[in-house]
mmCIF file of C-alpha atoms in Angstrom:
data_model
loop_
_atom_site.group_PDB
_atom_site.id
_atom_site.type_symbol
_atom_site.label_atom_id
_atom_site.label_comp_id
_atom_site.label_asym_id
_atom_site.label_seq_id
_atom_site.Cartn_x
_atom_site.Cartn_y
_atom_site.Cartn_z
ATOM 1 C CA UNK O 1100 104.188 108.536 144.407
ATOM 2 C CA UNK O 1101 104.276 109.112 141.029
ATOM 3 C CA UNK O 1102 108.074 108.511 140.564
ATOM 4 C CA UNK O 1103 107.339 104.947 141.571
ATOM 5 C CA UNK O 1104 104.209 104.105 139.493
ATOM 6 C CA UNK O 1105 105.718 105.632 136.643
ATOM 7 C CA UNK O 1106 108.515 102.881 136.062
ATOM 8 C CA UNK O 1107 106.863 99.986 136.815
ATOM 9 C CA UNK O 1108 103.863 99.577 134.737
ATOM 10 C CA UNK O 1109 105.166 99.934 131.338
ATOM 11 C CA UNK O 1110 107.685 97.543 132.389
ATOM 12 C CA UNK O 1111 104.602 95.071 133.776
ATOM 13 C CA UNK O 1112 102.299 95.395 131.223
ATOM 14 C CA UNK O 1113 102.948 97.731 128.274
ATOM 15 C CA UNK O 1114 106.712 96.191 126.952
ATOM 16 C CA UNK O 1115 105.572 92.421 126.410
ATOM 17 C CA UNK O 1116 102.831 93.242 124.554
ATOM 18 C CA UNK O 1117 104.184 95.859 122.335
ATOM 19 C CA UNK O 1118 106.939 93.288 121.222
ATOM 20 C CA UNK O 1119 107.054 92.978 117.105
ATOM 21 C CA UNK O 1120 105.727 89.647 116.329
ATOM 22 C CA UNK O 1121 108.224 86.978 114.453
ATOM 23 C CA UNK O 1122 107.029 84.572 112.040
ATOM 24 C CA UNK O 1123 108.131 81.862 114.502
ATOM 25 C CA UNK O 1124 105.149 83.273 116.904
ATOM 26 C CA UNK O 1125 102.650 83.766 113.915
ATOM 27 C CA UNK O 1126 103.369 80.349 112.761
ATOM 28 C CA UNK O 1127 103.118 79.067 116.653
ATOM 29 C CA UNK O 1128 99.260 80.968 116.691
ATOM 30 C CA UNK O 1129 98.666 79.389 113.407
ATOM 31 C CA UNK O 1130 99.468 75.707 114.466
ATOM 32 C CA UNK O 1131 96.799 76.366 117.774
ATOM 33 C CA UNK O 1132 94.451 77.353 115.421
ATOM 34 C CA UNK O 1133 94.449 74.523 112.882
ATOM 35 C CA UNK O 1134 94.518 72.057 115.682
ATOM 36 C CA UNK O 1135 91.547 73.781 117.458
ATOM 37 C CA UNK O 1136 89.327 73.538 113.816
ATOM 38 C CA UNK O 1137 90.522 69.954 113.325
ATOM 39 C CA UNK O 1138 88.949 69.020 117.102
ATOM 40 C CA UNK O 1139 85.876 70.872 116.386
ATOM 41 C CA UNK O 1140 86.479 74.256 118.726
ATOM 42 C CA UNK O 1141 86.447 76.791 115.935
ATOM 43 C CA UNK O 1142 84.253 76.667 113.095
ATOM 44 C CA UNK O 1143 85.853 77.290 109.496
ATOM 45 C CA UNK O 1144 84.778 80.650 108.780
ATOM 46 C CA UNK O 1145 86.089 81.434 113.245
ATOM 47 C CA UNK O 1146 89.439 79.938 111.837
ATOM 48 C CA UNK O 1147 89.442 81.876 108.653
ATOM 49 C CA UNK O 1148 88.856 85.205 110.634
ATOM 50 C CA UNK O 1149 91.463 84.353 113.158
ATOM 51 C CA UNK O 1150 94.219 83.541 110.940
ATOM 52 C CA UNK O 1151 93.447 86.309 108.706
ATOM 53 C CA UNK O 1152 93.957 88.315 112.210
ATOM 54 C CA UNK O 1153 97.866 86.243 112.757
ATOM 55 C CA UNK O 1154 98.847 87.138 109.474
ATOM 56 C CA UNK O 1155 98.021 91.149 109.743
ATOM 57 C CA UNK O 1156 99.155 91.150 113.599
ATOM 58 C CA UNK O 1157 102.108 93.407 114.216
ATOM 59 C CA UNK O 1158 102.857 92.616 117.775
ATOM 60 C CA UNK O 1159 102.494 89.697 120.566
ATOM 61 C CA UNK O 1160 99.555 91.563 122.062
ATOM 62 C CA UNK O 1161 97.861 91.110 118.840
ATOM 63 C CA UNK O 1162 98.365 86.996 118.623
ATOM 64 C CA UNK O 1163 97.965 86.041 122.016
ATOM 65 C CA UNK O 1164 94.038 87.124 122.406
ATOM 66 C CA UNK O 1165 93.596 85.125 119.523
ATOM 67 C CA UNK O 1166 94.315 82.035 121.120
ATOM 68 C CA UNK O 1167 93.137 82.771 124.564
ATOM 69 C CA UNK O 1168 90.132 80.511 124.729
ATOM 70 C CA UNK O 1169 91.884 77.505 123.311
ATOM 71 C CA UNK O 1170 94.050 74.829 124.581
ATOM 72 C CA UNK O 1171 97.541 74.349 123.651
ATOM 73 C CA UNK O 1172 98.026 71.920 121.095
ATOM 74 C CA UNK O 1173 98.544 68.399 121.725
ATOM 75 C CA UNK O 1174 101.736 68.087 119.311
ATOM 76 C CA UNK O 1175 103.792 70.523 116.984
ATOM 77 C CA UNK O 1176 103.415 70.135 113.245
ATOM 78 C CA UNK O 1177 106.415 72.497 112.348
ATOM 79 C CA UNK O 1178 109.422 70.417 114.976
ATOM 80 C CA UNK O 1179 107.981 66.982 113.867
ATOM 81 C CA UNK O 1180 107.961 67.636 109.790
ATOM 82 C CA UNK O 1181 111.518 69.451 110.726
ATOM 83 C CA UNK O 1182 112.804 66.396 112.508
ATOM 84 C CA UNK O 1183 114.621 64.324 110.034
ATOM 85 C CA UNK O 1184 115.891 66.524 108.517
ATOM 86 C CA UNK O 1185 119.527 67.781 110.498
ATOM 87 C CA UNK O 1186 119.700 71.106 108.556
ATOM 88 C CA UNK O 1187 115.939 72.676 109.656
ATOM 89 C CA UNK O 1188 116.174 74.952 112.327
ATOM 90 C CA UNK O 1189 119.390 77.263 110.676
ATOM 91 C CA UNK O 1190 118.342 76.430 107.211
ATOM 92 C CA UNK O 1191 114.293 77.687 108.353
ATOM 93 C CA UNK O 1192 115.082 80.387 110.296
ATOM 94 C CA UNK O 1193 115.382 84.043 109.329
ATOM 95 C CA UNK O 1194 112.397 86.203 107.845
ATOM 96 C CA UNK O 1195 109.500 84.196 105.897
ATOM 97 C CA UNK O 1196 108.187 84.959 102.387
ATOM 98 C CA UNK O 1197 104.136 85.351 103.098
ATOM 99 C CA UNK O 1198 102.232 85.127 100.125
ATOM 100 C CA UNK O 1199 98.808 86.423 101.202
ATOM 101 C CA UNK O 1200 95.213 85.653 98.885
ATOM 102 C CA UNK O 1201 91.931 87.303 100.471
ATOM 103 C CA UNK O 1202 89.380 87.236 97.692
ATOM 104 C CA UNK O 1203 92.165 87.719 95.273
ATOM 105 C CA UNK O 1204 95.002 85.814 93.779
ATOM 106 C CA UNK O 1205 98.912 86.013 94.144
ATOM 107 C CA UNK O 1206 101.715 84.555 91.722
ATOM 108 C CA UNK O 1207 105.366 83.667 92.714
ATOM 109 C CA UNK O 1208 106.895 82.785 89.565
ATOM 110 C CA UNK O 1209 110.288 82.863 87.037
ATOM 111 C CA UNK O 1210 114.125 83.948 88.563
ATOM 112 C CA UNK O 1211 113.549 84.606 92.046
ATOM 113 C CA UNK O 1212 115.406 83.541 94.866
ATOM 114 C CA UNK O 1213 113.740 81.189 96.916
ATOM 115 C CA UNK O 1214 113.820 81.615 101.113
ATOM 116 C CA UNK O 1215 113.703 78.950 104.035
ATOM 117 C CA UNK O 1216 110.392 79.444 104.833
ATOM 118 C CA UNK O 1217 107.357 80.567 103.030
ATOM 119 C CA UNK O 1218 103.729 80.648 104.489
ATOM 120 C CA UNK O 1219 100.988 80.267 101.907
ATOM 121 C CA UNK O 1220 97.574 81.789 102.462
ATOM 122 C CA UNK O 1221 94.270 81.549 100.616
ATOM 123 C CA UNK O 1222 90.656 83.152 101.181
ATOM 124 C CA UNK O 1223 88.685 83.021 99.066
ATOM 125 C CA UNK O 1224 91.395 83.547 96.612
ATOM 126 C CA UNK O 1225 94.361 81.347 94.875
ATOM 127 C CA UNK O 1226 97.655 81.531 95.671
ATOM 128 C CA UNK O 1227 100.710 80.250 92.962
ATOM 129 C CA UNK O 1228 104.687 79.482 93.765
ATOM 130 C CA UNK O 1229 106.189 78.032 90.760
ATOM 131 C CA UNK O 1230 109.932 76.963 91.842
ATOM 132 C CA UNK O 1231 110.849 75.613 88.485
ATOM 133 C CA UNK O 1232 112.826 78.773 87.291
ATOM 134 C CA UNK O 1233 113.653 79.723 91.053
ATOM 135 C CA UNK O 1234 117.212 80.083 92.649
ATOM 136 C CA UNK O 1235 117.628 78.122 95.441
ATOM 137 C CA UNK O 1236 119.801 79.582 98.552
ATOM 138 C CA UNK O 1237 120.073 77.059 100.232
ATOM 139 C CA UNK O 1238 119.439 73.397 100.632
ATOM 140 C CA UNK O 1239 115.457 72.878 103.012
ATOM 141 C CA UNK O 1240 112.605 74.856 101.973
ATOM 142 C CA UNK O 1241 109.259 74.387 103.945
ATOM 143 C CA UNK O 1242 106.312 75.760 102.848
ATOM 144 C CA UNK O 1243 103.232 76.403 105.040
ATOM 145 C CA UNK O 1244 100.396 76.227 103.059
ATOM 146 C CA UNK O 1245 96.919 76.963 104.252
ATOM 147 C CA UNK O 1246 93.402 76.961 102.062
ATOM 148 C CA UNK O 1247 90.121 78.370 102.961
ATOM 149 C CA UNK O 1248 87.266 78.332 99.919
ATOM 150 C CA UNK O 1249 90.416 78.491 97.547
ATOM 151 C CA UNK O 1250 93.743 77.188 96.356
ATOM 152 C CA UNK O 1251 97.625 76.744 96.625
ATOM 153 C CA UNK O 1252 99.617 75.132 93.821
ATOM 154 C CA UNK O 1253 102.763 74.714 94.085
ATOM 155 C CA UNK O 1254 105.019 73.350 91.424
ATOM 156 C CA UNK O 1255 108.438 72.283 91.476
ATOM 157 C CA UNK O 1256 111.143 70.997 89.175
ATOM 158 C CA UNK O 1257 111.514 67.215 88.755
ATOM 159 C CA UNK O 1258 115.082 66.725 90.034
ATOM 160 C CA UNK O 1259 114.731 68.116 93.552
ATOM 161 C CA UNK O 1260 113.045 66.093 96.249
ATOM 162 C CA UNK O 1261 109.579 67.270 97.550
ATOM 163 C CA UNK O 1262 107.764 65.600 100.535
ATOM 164 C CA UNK O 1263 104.922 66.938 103.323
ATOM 165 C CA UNK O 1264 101.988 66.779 105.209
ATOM 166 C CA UNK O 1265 98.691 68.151 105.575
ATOM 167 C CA UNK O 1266 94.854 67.720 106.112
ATOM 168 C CA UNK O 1267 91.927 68.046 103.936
ATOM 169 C CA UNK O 1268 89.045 69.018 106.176
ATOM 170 C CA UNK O 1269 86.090 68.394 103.096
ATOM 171 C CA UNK O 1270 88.641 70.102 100.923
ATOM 172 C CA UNK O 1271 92.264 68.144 98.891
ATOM 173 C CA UNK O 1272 96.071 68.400 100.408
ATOM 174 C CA UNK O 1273 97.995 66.286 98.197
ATOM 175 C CA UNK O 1274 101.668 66.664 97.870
ATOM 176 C CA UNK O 1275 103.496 64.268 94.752
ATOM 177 C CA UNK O 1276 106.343 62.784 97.122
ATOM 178 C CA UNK O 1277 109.874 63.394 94.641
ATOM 179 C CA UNK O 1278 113.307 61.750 95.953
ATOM 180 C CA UNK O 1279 115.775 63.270 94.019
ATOM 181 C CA UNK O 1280 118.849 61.027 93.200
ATOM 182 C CA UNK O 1281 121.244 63.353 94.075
ATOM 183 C CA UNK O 1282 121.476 63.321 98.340
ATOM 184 C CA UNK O 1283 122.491 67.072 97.747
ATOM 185 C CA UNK O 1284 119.410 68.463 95.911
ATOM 186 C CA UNK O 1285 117.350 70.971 97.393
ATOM 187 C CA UNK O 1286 114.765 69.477 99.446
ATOM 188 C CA UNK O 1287 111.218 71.307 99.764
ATOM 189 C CA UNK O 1288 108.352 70.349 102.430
ATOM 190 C CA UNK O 1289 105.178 71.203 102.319
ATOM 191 C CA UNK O 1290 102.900 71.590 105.232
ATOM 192 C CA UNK O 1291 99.627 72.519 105.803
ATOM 193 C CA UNK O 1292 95.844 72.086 105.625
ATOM 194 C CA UNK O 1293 92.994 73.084 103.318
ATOM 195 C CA UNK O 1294 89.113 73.837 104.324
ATOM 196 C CA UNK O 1295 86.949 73.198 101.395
ATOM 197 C CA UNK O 1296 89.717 74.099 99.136
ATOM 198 C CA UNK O 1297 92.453 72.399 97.860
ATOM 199 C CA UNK O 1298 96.471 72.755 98.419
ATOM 200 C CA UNK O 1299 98.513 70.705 95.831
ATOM 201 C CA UNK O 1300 102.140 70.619 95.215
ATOM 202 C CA UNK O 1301 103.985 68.373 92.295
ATOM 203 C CA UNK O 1302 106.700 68.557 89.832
ATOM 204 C CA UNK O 1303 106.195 70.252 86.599
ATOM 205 C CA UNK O 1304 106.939 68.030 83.780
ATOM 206 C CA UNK O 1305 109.740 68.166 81.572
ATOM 207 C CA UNK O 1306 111.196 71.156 83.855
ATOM 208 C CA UNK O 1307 115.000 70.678 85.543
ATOM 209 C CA UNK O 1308 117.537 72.081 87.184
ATOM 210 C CA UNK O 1309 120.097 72.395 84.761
ATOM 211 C CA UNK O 1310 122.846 73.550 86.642
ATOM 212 C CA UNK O 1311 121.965 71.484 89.978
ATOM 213 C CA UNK O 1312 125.667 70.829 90.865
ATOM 214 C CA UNK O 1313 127.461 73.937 90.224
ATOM 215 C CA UNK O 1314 124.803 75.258 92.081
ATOM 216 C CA UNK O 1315 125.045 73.274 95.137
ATOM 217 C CA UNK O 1316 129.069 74.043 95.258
ATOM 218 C CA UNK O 1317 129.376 76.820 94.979
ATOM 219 C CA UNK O 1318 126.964 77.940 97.921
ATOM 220 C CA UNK O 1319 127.875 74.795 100.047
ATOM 221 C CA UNK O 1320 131.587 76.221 99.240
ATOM 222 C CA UNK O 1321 132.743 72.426 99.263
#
């Protein structure tokens, strides 16, 4: 009796919902959330405490209760921003950069090298990526920004391009659209929403790539 139990429940119920969580299925929980606030479903501080949750959940059994008692969303933010561009889902994929501000504040800043993906969240708090010193590896960075009662700023050098989208639920999203003249310049996107906050991303004046070409060879390798 107990030889035949034993096997099947962990493989029933245990092994699906000890599975590590990817960013891909926080940022899938995150999307359901913000689309749930925007139709009225969650209040802002139920959507602050819920995200909070995605962002500090180590497995699927952690995300999925958080979105058990809401619909699935009526259209995804991240494959529709992603769309014209050819290079998003190999560019985008791989481990994201979170940069996390809970009543605090958090700085990105000088020579570091800069990821596909970075997720962007503020309680409370501010959050800071300056890209103007940073070392591009490769060509489409999107940035998932989200404020709640704070701030993201986001500042990037004035020869790459930098477009987006976002909400401002009685809070600012405003992203300065850049179209760099080179086609090959690095291209960062900014997506997101902020809830009586702001999230604001534009060049920093007077601030360049210098090296923008060599750059671009020699990773592209032709």
């Amino acid at each position: 009796m107990d030889l035949e139990k034993h096997p099947q429940q962990p493989t029933a119920a245990a092994e699906p919902d000890g599975i590590r969580a990817s960013d891909a299925d926080r940022d899938r929980i995150a999307d359901i959330l913000r689309e749930a606030m925007a139709e009225g479903r969650l209040t802002a501080d139920e959507h602050a405490e819920r995200v909070d949750s995605v962002y500090r959940a180590k497995t699927v059994g952690e995300l999925e209760p958080l979105v058990r008692d809401l619909p699935a969303p009526g259209g995804s933010t991240r494959p529709a921003v992603g769309a014209p561009y050819a290079h998003t889902p190999a560019e985008t994929s791989g481990p994201a950069d979170n940069l996390v501000a809970i009543f605090s504040s958090s700085t990105r800043k000088g020579r570091w090298r800069v990821g596909g993906r970075t997720n962007a969240f503020s309680l409370f708090g501010s959050v800071e990526i300056d890209l103007t010193e940073a070392l591009f590896g490769q060509r489409l960075t999107v940035i998932n920004a989200t404020s709640v009662f704070g701030s993201v700023e986001i500042r990037v050098p004035e020869n790459i391009s930098l477009r987006g989208s976002g909400t401002g639920i009685f809070g600012n999203f405003e992203v300065v659209t850049l179209e760099s003249a080179d086609p090959e310049a690095p291209v960062v996107v900014v997506n997101g929403y902020s809830v009586f906050g702001s999230v604001e991303a534009k060049p920093k004046r007077g601030k360049f790539i210098a090296d923008l070409q060599d750059r671009l060879r020699k990773h592209l390798g032709h």
